[in-house]
Amino acid sequence: MRKGSGITGMKRDTQKAFLKDKTYRLEITGLTQEGQGVGKIDGFVVFVDTVLPGETVTVKIVRQTKSYAVGRLIKVEKPSPHRVEPFCPVFEQCGGCAVQHMTYPAQLEFKKDIVVQSLRRIGGLENVKVLDTIGMSSPYKYRNKVQYPVGRQDKEIKIGFYESRSHNIIDSAQCDIQPSESNEIRGLVRDFCNSNGISIYDETTGKGLLRHVMVRKGFKTNELMVVLVINGSKLPGDGALVEMLTGKYPDIKSIMLNLNTKNTNIILGDRNICLFGQAFISDYIGKYRFDISPLSFFQVNPVQTEVLYGKALEYAQLSGSETVFDLYCGIGTISLFLSEKAKRVIGVEVVPDAIRDAQKNAGLNNVTNTQFMVGEAEKVIPQLYAQGIRADVVVVDPPRKGCDEVLLNTLVEMQPSRIVYVSCNPSTLARDLKYLSEKGFEVKEVQPVDMFPWTGHVECVIMMTYCGSEDK
Ligand code: SAH
């Protein structure tokens, strides 16, 4: 046994005796980036769901580690003026939303504050201009894609959402951040499974057929796609299901079977079979059309995507003569958005399928000044730079882990006039802006955009300029 482990164990036990299973009254002093409340009991950090800063609450401690505890809310003793009744009856159980107990204007403030605090604490950036979060005029039914897990609980078929931190499925409620068609199609598929004896996938045994139901909607076209993810290659009675769904929803343009026979948490398999219509639906962002197949990545809030990309275009300040790099370009959405105002756009993305979609999308929209390359941005860009290919403006839209330092370093050497950073994670954003700020770039403006109302997520777009080129 490791030396000293007994002592650590003893200390932990003492702490457990001190907190676990007891109820405490505490004041909530802040919120995490995920929207969890933070307070302290005798200096020990406690996280609590569904509370707000400024509230006094009673909690029962349900979990404790060496450095923090988790409390379950028993009673709000003194509520915040920003508290509202959640609109969803299963808000507290469901893993989907985090801040439905907060007014929408307060959510927008909270998201701005997360960005300001991250820039200050992680980025050491004190006086950055952070604008108010752009919210939605109607923050409901905004998602264009939903993936319902299917399971069997107490002999009943459940199609719905996972409970928070569990794989129990809640299917009682209608979800008001999805379009109403998704909720209704879910009900029709459940009825079909019940009356046709369709077996349901069991993730513990790996047996059973239906795993997930995905519904996608083109918000501008109203086109619907239904994808039935199965652990097999055939869905018995599929003809009747197609007839029922398309009879009720003439906007369904595509019904697909997706085959996923792997015992994994990944929702979609690689193979698709078209049961009805086409293998894709179309939608528009701005004036650009995109064909979306079951496996395509497409931003889930199309209304706010247009706002976000509009801001990216504004920050790029293009005159028509620029070479632009769109790094982490996905299916080329930002590239197309920028193409009209740039001389040429080079998009780089690591997923080959996404690049194929990007090329197809450029063709679909008769855009001829874009070029797409497969690879990691941190490998491709240093190579392009070594070949003398440079950008006047660089847009980056990395995943949550942010940009690789090799990429940032190449941008520092390349000295583009502007960098437009689109970020879904304020922490890694702050880290990367710190790096760039210390090496000649200046953060001009930060615009948070609310892409995911009622959740803790915040997206931002940032304009940076290269200081050396600024006064020229
Ligand atoms: N700009 C796109 C996609 C943004 S999501 C849009 O708005 O739709 C981030 C993308 O980065 C994903 O498509 C992911 O596949 C890609 N990616 C992740 N790591 C990468 C890397 N090292 N280099 C290039 N692309 C990467």
mmCIF file of N, CA and C in Angstrom, residues 363-467:
data_model
loop_
_atom_site.group_PDB
_atom_site.id
_atom_site.type_symbol
_atom_site.label_atom_id
_atom_site.label_comp_id
_atom_site.label_asym_id
_atom_site.label_seq_id
_atom_site.Cartn_x
_atom_site.Cartn_y
_atom_site.Cartn_z
ATOM 1 N N GLY A 363 -20.378 24.210 -54.432
ATOM 2 C CA GLY A 363 -20.922 23.981 -55.772
ATOM 3 C C GLY A 363 -22.408 24.322 -55.846
ATOM 4 N N LEU A 364 -23.132 23.875 -54.819
ATOM 5 C CA LEU A 364 -24.575 24.109 -54.746
ATOM 6 C C LEU A 364 -24.914 25.594 -54.818
ATOM 7 N N ASN A 365 -24.011 26.413 -54.279
ATOM 8 C CA ASN A 365 -24.253 27.855 -54.213
ATOM 9 C C ASN A 365 -23.460 28.641 -55.261
ATOM 10 N N ASN A 366 -22.896 27.907 -56.227
ATOM 11 C CA ASN A 366 -22.088 28.518 -57.296
ATOM 12 C C ASN A 366 -20.982 29.420 -56.768
ATOM 13 N N VAL A 367 -20.376 29.007 -55.674
ATOM 14 C CA VAL A 367 -19.250 29.772 -55.121
ATOM 15 C C VAL A 367 -17.965 29.150 -55.678
ATOM 16 N N THR A 368 -17.134 29.992 -56.276
ATOM 17 C CA THR A 368 -15.951 29.439 -56.953
ATOM 18 C C THR A 368 -14.632 29.890 -56.333
ATOM 19 N N ASN A 369 -14.685 30.764 -55.337
ATOM 20 C CA ASN A 369 -13.422 31.261 -54.761
ATOM 21 C C ASN A 369 -13.097 30.639 -53.403
ATOM 22 N N THR A 370 -13.658 29.433 -53.155
ATOM 23 C CA THR A 370 -13.283 28.738 -51.921
ATOM 24 C C THR A 370 -12.502 27.474 -52.266
ATOM 25 N N GLN A 371 -11.664 27.085 -51.318
ATOM 26 C CA GLN A 371 -10.872 25.872 -51.500
ATOM 27 C C GLN A 371 -10.841 25.203 -50.132
ATOM 28 N N PHE A 372 -11.031 23.878 -50.090
ATOM 29 C CA PHE A 372 -11.116 23.211 -48.788
ATOM 30 C C PHE A 372 -10.044 22.143 -48.651
ATOM 31 N N MET A 373 -9.435 22.093 -47.498
ATOM 32 C CA MET A 373 -8.354 21.142 -47.269
ATOM 33 C C MET A 373 -8.622 20.313 -46.025
ATOM 34 N N VAL A 374 -8.358 18.996 -46.142
ATOM 35 C CA VAL A 374 -8.527 18.113 -44.982
ATOM 36 C C VAL A 374 -7.236 18.103 -44.178
ATOM 37 N N GLY A 375 -7.373 18.218 -42.869
ATOM 38 C CA GLY A 375 -6.195 18.080 -42.010
ATOM 39 C C GLY A 375 -6.359 18.885 -40.748
ATOM 40 N N GLU A 376 -5.407 18.687 -39.836
ATOM 41 C CA GLU A 376 -5.430 19.473 -38.607
ATOM 42 C C GLU A 376 -4.894 20.860 -38.918
ATOM 43 N N ALA A 377 -5.592 21.862 -38.423
ATOM 44 C CA ALA A 377 -5.179 23.241 -38.705
ATOM 45 C C ALA A 377 -3.727 23.466 -38.287
ATOM 46 N N GLU A 378 -3.328 22.857 -37.167
ATOM 47 C CA GLU A 378 -1.962 23.078 -36.648
ATOM 48 C C GLU A 378 -0.894 22.412 -37.511
ATOM 49 N N LYS A 379 -1.323 21.506 -38.418
ATOM 50 C CA LYS A 379 -0.351 20.917 -39.355
ATOM 51 C C LYS A 379 -0.436 21.627 -40.701
ATOM 52 N N VAL A 380 -1.681 21.862 -41.171
ATOM 53 C CA VAL A 380 -1.875 22.406 -42.524
ATOM 54 C C VAL A 380 -1.358 23.853 -42.619
ATOM 55 N N ILE A 381 -1.673 24.658 -41.614
ATOM 56 C CA ILE A 381 -1.326 26.087 -41.718
ATOM 57 C C ILE A 381 0.197 26.328 -41.716
ATOM 58 N N PRO A 382 0.943 25.645 -40.825
ATOM 59 C CA PRO A 382 2.400 25.816 -40.928
ATOM 60 C C PRO A 382 2.944 25.409 -42.311
ATOM 61 N N GLN A 383 2.336 24.370 -42.916
ATOM 62 C CA GLN A 383 2.784 23.953 -44.260
ATOM 63 C C GLN A 383 2.475 25.038 -45.294
ATOM 64 N N LEU A 384 1.249 25.570 -45.234
ATOM 65 C CA LEU A 384 0.885 26.623 -46.194
ATOM 66 C C LEU A 384 1.805 27.829 -46.015
ATOM 67 N N TYR A 385 2.049 28.160 -44.767
ATOM 68 C CA TYR A 385 2.895 29.325 -44.470
ATOM 69 C C TYR A 385 4.311 29.115 -45.034
ATOM 70 N N ALA A 386 4.802 27.885 -44.868
ATOM 71 C CA ALA A 386 6.146 27.564 -45.382
ATOM 72 C C ALA A 386 6.178 27.672 -46.914
ATOM 73 N N GLN A 387 5.023 27.432 -47.552
ATOM 74 C CA GLN A 387 4.965 27.551 -49.026
ATOM 75 C C GLN A 387 4.700 28.991 -49.471
ATOM 76 N N GLY A 388 4.617 29.896 -48.491
ATOM 77 C CA GLY A 388 4.422 31.311 -48.831
ATOM 78 C C GLY A 388 2.957 31.694 -48.995
ATOM 79 N N ILE A 389 2.050 30.805 -48.594
ATOM 80 C CA ILE A 389 0.617 31.147 -48.686
ATOM 81 C C ILE A 389 0.195 31.758 -47.357
ATOM 82 N N ARG A 390 -0.241 33.001 -47.400
ATOM 83 C CA ARG A 390 -0.587 33.724 -46.176
ATOM 84 C C ARG A 390 -2.005 34.253 -46.236
ATOM 85 N N ALA A 391 -2.550 34.531 -45.058
ATOM 86 C CA ALA A 391 -3.907 35.100 -45.020
ATOM 87 C C ALA A 391 -3.846 36.532 -44.538
ATOM 88 N N ASP A 392 -4.738 37.355 -45.081
ATOM 89 C CA ASP A 392 -4.898 38.711 -44.548
ATOM 90 C C ASP A 392 -5.794 38.678 -43.322
ATOM 91 N N VAL A 393 -6.771 37.780 -43.395
ATOM 92 C CA VAL A 393 -7.711 37.628 -42.276
ATOM 93 C C VAL A 393 -7.837 36.139 -41.974
ATOM 94 N N VAL A 394 -7.789 35.795 -40.676
ATOM 95 C CA VAL A 394 -7.957 34.399 -40.281
ATOM 96 C C VAL A 394 -9.168 34.282 -39.362
ATOM 97 N N VAL A 395 -10.059 33.344 -39.708
ATOM 98 C CA VAL A 395 -11.182 33.031 -38.818
ATOM 99 C C VAL A 395 -10.896 31.670 -38.208
ATOM 100 N N VAL A 396 -11.022 31.560 -36.882
ATOM 101 C CA VAL A 396 -10.901 30.245 -36.237
ATOM 102 C C VAL A 396 -12.195 29.964 -35.478
ATOM 103 N N ASP A 397 -12.648 28.716 -35.560
ATOM 104 C CA ASP A 397 -13.874 28.299 -34.850
ATOM 105 C C ASP A 397 -13.625 26.912 -34.262
ATOM 106 N N PRO A 398 -12.692 26.849 -33.284
ATOM 107 C CA PRO A 398 -12.250 25.529 -32.815
ATOM 108 C C PRO A 398 -13.272 24.840 -31.910
ATOM 109 N N PRO A 399 -13.104 23.515 -31.683
ATOM 110 C CA PRO A 399 -13.944 22.839 -30.684
ATOM 111 C C PRO A 399 -13.595 23.318 -29.272
ATOM 112 N N ARG A 400 -14.219 22.728 -28.253
ATOM 113 C CA ARG A 400 -14.098 23.259 -26.892
ATOM 114 C C ARG A 400 -12.663 23.392 -26.398
ATOM 115 N N LYS A 401 -11.773 22.536 -26.894
ATOM 116 C CA LYS A 401 -10.398 22.596 -26.361
ATOM 117 C C LYS A 401 -9.599 23.779 -26.917
ATOM 118 N N GLY A 402 -10.167 24.537 -27.815
ATOM 119 C CA GLY A 402 -9.493 25.735 -28.319
ATOM 120 C C GLY A 402 -8.438 25.408 -29.361
ATOM 121 N N CYS A 403 -7.549 26.383 -29.649
ATOM 122 C CA CYS A 403 -6.555 26.216 -30.719
ATOM 123 C C CYS A 403 -5.273 25.618 -30.167
ATOM 124 N N ASP A 404 -4.605 24.854 -31.027
ATOM 125 C CA ASP A 404 -3.301 24.308 -30.686
ATOM 126 C C ASP A 404 -2.269 25.436 -30.704
ATOM 127 N N GLU A 405 -1.295 25.351 -29.794
ATOM 128 C CA GLU A 405 -0.312 26.433 -29.707
ATOM 129 C C GLU A 405 0.537 26.559 -30.981
ATOM 130 N N VAL A 406 0.752 25.418 -31.658
ATOM 131 C CA VAL A 406 1.526 25.473 -32.914
ATOM 132 C C VAL A 406 0.800 26.358 -33.940
ATOM 133 N N LEU A 407 -0.529 26.227 -33.964
ATOM 134 C CA LEU A 407 -1.308 27.062 -34.881
ATOM 135 C C LEU A 407 -1.191 28.531 -34.474
ATOM 136 N N LEU A 408 -1.394 28.818 -33.189
ATOM 137 C CA LEU A 408 -1.346 30.215 -32.736
ATOM 138 C C LEU A 408 0.011 30.823 -33.058
ATOM 139 N N ASN A 409 1.053 30.036 -32.836
ATOM 140 C CA ASN A 409 2.402 30.528 -33.092
ATOM 141 C C ASN A 409 2.617 30.848 -34.572
ATOM 142 N N THR A 410 2.028 30.006 -35.434
ATOM 143 C CA THR A 410 2.148 30.274 -36.875
ATOM 144 C C THR A 410 1.413 31.566 -37.239
ATOM 145 N N LEU A 411 0.249 31.787 -36.584
ATOM 146 C CA LEU A 411 -0.499 33.028 -36.856
ATOM 147 C C LEU A 411 0.313 34.241 -36.399
ATOM 148 N N VAL A 412 1.007 34.084 -35.284
ATOM 149 C CA VAL A 412 1.849 35.182 -34.781
ATOM 150 C C VAL A 412 2.929 35.518 -35.817
ATOM 151 N N GLU A 413 3.519 34.473 -36.395
ATOM 152 C CA GLU A 413 4.552 34.716 -37.416
ATOM 153 C C GLU A 413 3.967 35.298 -38.692
ATOM 154 N N MET A 414 2.772 34.822 -39.036
ATOM 155 C CA MET A 414 2.147 35.229 -40.301
ATOM 156 C C MET A 414 1.643 36.681 -40.257
ATOM 157 N N GLN A 415 1.290 37.134 -39.064
ATOM 158 C CA GLN A 415 0.778 38.495 -38.854
ATOM 159 C C GLN A 415 -0.378 38.891 -39.776
ATOM 160 N N PRO A 416 -1.484 38.128 -39.771
ATOM 161 C CA PRO A 416 -2.652 38.613 -40.524
ATOM 162 C C PRO A 416 -3.152 39.920 -39.898
ATOM 163 N N SER A 417 -3.788 40.772 -40.681
ATOM 164 C CA SER A 417 -4.271 42.051 -40.133
ATOM 165 C C SER A 417 -5.317 41.818 -39.057
ATOM 166 N N ARG A 418 -6.152 40.795 -39.283
ATOM 167 C CA ARG A 418 -7.203 40.531 -38.306
ATOM 168 C C ARG A 418 -7.360 39.035 -38.052
ATOM 169 N N ILE A 419 -7.689 38.723 -36.800
ATOM 170 C CA ILE A 419 -8.115 37.356 -36.466
ATOM 171 C C ILE A 419 -9.533 37.463 -35.913
ATOM 172 N N VAL A 420 -10.422 36.659 -36.457
ATOM 173 C CA VAL A 420 -11.783 36.591 -35.911
ATOM 174 C C VAL A 420 -11.894 35.227 -35.233
ATOM 175 N N TYR A 421 -12.115 35.244 -33.935
ATOM 176 C CA TYR A 421 -12.141 34.006 -33.157
ATOM 177 C C TYR A 421 -13.595 33.725 -32.773
ATOM 178 N N VAL A 422 -14.116 32.576 -33.231
ATOM 179 C CA VAL A 422 -15.463 32.151 -32.834
ATOM 180 C C VAL A 422 -15.272 31.037 -31.804
ATOM 181 N N SER A 423 -15.858 31.199 -30.626
ATOM 182 C CA SER A 423 -15.555 30.266 -29.540
ATOM 183 C C SER A 423 -16.812 29.763 -28.850
ATOM 184 N N CYS A 424 -16.774 28.469 -28.469
ATOM 185 C CA CYS A 424 -17.891 27.916 -27.679
ATOM 186 C C CYS A 424 -17.441 27.645 -26.256
ATOM 187 N N ASN A 425 -16.227 28.066 -25.900
ATOM 188 C CA ASN A 425 -15.728 27.809 -24.547
ATOM 189 C C ASN A 425 -14.909 29.004 -24.051
ATOM 190 N N PRO A 426 -15.495 29.827 -23.155
ATOM 191 C CA PRO A 426 -14.811 31.041 -22.708
ATOM 192 C C PRO A 426 -13.450 30.778 -22.052
ATOM 193 N N SER A 427 -13.251 29.605 -21.446
ATOM 194 C CA SER A 427 -11.975 29.340 -20.760
ATOM 195 C C SER A 427 -10.820 29.186 -21.751
ATOM 196 N N THR A 428 -11.027 28.327 -22.766
ATOM 197 C CA THR A 428 -9.945 28.137 -23.731
ATOM 198 C C THR A 428 -9.797 29.383 -24.621
ATOM 199 N N LEU A 429 -10.910 30.073 -24.825
ATOM 200 C CA LEU A 429 -10.849 31.335 -25.572
ATOM 201 C C LEU A 429 -9.906 32.301 -24.846
ATOM 202 N N ALA A 430 -10.120 32.444 -23.518
ATOM 203 C CA ALA A 430 -9.318 33.387 -22.732
ATOM 204 C C ALA A 430 -7.832 33.003 -22.785
ATOM 205 N N ARG A 431 -7.560 31.705 -22.699
ATOM 206 C CA ARG A 431 -6.171 31.216 -22.770
ATOM 207 C C ARG A 431 -5.540 31.599 -24.121
ATOM 208 N N ASP A 432 -6.295 31.371 -25.199
ATOM 209 C CA ASP A 432 -5.746 31.647 -26.536
ATOM 210 C C ASP A 432 -5.602 33.155 -26.787
ATOM 211 N N LEU A 433 -6.559 33.943 -26.291
ATOM 212 C CA LEU A 433 -6.457 35.402 -26.492
ATOM 213 C C LEU A 433 -5.269 35.964 -25.708
ATOM 214 N N LYS A 434 -5.016 35.363 -24.553
ATOM 215 C CA LYS A 434 -3.857 35.798 -23.745
ATOM 216 C C LYS A 434 -2.581 35.594 -24.575
ATOM 217 N N TYR A 435 -2.473 34.409 -25.157
ATOM 218 C CA TYR A 435 -1.283 34.068 -25.949
ATOM 219 C C TYR A 435 -1.109 35.070 -27.095
ATOM 220 N N LEU A 436 -2.198 35.298 -27.823
ATOM 221 C CA LEU A 436 -2.112 36.186 -28.986
ATOM 222 C C LEU A 436 -1.878 37.638 -28.553
ATOM 223 N N SER A 437 -2.472 38.034 -27.417
ATOM 224 C CA SER A 437 -2.305 39.419 -26.940
ATOM 225 C C SER A 437 -0.857 39.690 -26.546
ATOM 226 N N GLU A 438 -0.210 38.666 -26.028
ATOM 227 C CA GLU A 438 1.186 38.851 -25.602
ATOM 228 C C GLU A 438 2.140 38.881 -26.792
ATOM 229 N N LYS A 439 1.618 38.500 -27.979
ATOM 230 C CA LYS A 439 2.507 38.414 -29.147
ATOM 231 C C LYS A 439 2.049 39.316 -30.278
ATOM 232 N N GLY A 440 1.472 40.451 -29.930
ATOM 233 C CA GLY A 440 1.259 41.472 -30.959
ATOM 234 C C GLY A 440 -0.162 41.705 -31.418
ATOM 235 N N PHE A 441 -1.109 40.862 -30.982
ATOM 236 C CA PHE A 441 -2.494 41.107 -31.383
ATOM 237 C C PHE A 441 -3.254 41.813 -30.255
ATOM 238 N N GLU A 442 -4.247 42.614 -30.663
ATOM 239 C CA GLU A 442 -5.033 43.314 -29.658
ATOM 240 C C GLU A 442 -6.505 42.923 -29.791
ATOM 241 N N VAL A 443 -7.121 42.595 -28.651
ATOM 242 C CA VAL A 443 -8.545 42.250 -28.683
ATOM 243 C C VAL A 443 -9.336 43.543 -28.807
ATOM 244 N N LYS A 444 -10.083 43.686 -29.886
ATOM 245 C CA LYS A 444 -10.832 44.922 -30.123
ATOM 246 C C LYS A 444 -12.236 44.854 -29.544
ATOM 247 N N GLU A 445 -12.889 43.717 -29.727
ATOM 248 C CA GLU A 445 -14.283 43.638 -29.285
ATOM 249 C C GLU A 445 -14.697 42.173 -29.140
ATOM 250 N N VAL A 446 -15.566 41.933 -28.165
ATOM 251 C CA VAL A 446 -16.064 40.580 -27.925
ATOM 252 C C VAL A 446 -17.588 40.626 -27.967
ATOM 253 N N GLN A 447 -18.170 39.759 -28.780
ATOM 254 C CA GLN A 447 -19.639 39.726 -28.873
ATOM 255 C C GLN A 447 -20.162 38.350 -28.453
ATOM 256 N N PRO A 448 -20.715 38.225 -27.251
ATOM 257 C CA PRO A 448 -21.362 36.951 -26.902
ATOM 258 C C PRO A 448 -22.707 36.825 -27.628
ATOM 259 N N VAL A 449 -23.003 35.609 -28.065
ATOM 260 C CA VAL A 449 -24.272 35.334 -28.756
ATOM 261 C C VAL A 449 -24.897 34.123 -28.070
ATOM 262 N N ASP A 450 -26.184 34.214 -27.773
ATOM 263 C CA ASP A 450 -26.837 33.096 -27.085
ATOM 264 C C ASP A 450 -27.361 32.099 -28.102
ATOM 265 N N MET A 451 -26.584 31.038 -28.295
ATOM 266 C CA MET A 451 -26.990 29.991 -29.241
ATOM 267 C C MET A 451 -27.856 28.930 -28.563
ATOM 268 N N PHE A 452 -27.744 28.826 -27.229
ATOM 269 C CA PHE A 452 -28.423 27.736 -26.518
ATOM 270 C C PHE A 452 -29.167 28.263 -25.295
ATOM 271 N N PRO A 453 -30.274 29.029 -25.522
ATOM 272 C CA PRO A 453 -31.045 29.531 -24.388
ATOM 273 C C PRO A 453 -31.426 28.417 -23.415
ATOM 274 N N TRP A 454 -31.469 28.745 -22.140
ATOM 275 C CA TRP A 454 -31.850 27.865 -21.013
ATOM 276 C C TRP A 454 -30.741 26.899 -20.625
ATOM 277 N N THR A 455 -29.629 26.875 -21.377
ATOM 278 C CA THR A 455 -28.474 26.069 -20.978
ATOM 279 C C THR A 455 -27.366 27.038 -20.551
ATOM 280 N N GLY A 456 -26.298 26.484 -19.979
ATOM 281 C CA GLY A 456 -25.197 27.332 -19.532
ATOM 282 C C GLY A 456 -24.234 27.725 -20.653
ATOM 283 N N HIS A 457 -24.458 27.223 -21.864
ATOM 284 C CA HIS A 457 -23.475 27.454 -22.929
ATOM 285 C C HIS A 457 -23.504 28.874 -23.467
ATOM 286 N N VAL A 458 -22.322 29.399 -23.736
ATOM 287 C CA VAL A 458 -22.254 30.702 -24.390
ATOM 288 C C VAL A 458 -21.240 30.653 -25.539
ATOM 289 N N GLU A 459 -21.621 31.265 -26.627
ATOM 290 C CA GLU A 459 -20.761 31.335 -27.808
ATOM 291 C C GLU A 459 -20.327 32.792 -27.969
ATOM 292 N N CYS A 460 -19.126 33.022 -28.473
ATOM 293 C CA CYS A 460 -18.651 34.403 -28.641
ATOM 294 C C CYS A 460 -17.958 34.559 -29.984
ATOM 295 N N VAL A 461 -17.976 35.775 -30.471
ATOM 296 C CA VAL A 461 -17.126 36.078 -31.624
ATOM 297 C C VAL A 461 -16.278 37.302 -31.266
ATOM 298 N N ILE A 462 -14.998 37.212 -31.626
ATOM 299 C CA ILE A 462 -14.027 38.208 -31.159
ATOM 300 C C ILE A 462 -13.250 38.777 -32.339
ATOM 301 N N MET A 463 -13.060 40.075 -32.331
ATOM 302 C CA MET A 463 -12.179 40.660 -33.339
ATOM 303 C C MET A 463 -10.848 41.025 -32.709
ATOM 304 N N MET A 464 -9.767 40.542 -33.328
ATOM 305 C CA MET A 464 -8.422 40.941 -32.911
ATOM 306 C C MET A 464 -7.724 41.571 -34.105
ATOM 307 N N THR A 465 -6.917 42.570 -33.837
ATOM 308 C CA THR A 465 -6.126 43.143 -34.933
ATOM 309 C C THR A 465 -4.653 43.010 -34.589
ATOM 310 N N TYR A 466 -3.850 42.980 -35.643
ATOM 311 C CA TYR A 466 -2.406 42.928 -35.416
ATOM 312 C C TYR A 466 -1.932 44.354 -35.169
ATOM 313 N N CYS A 467 -1.329 44.602 -34.012
ATOM 314 C CA CYS A 467 -0.991 45.977 -33.622
ATOM 315 C C CYS A 467 -0.013 46.611 -34.590
#
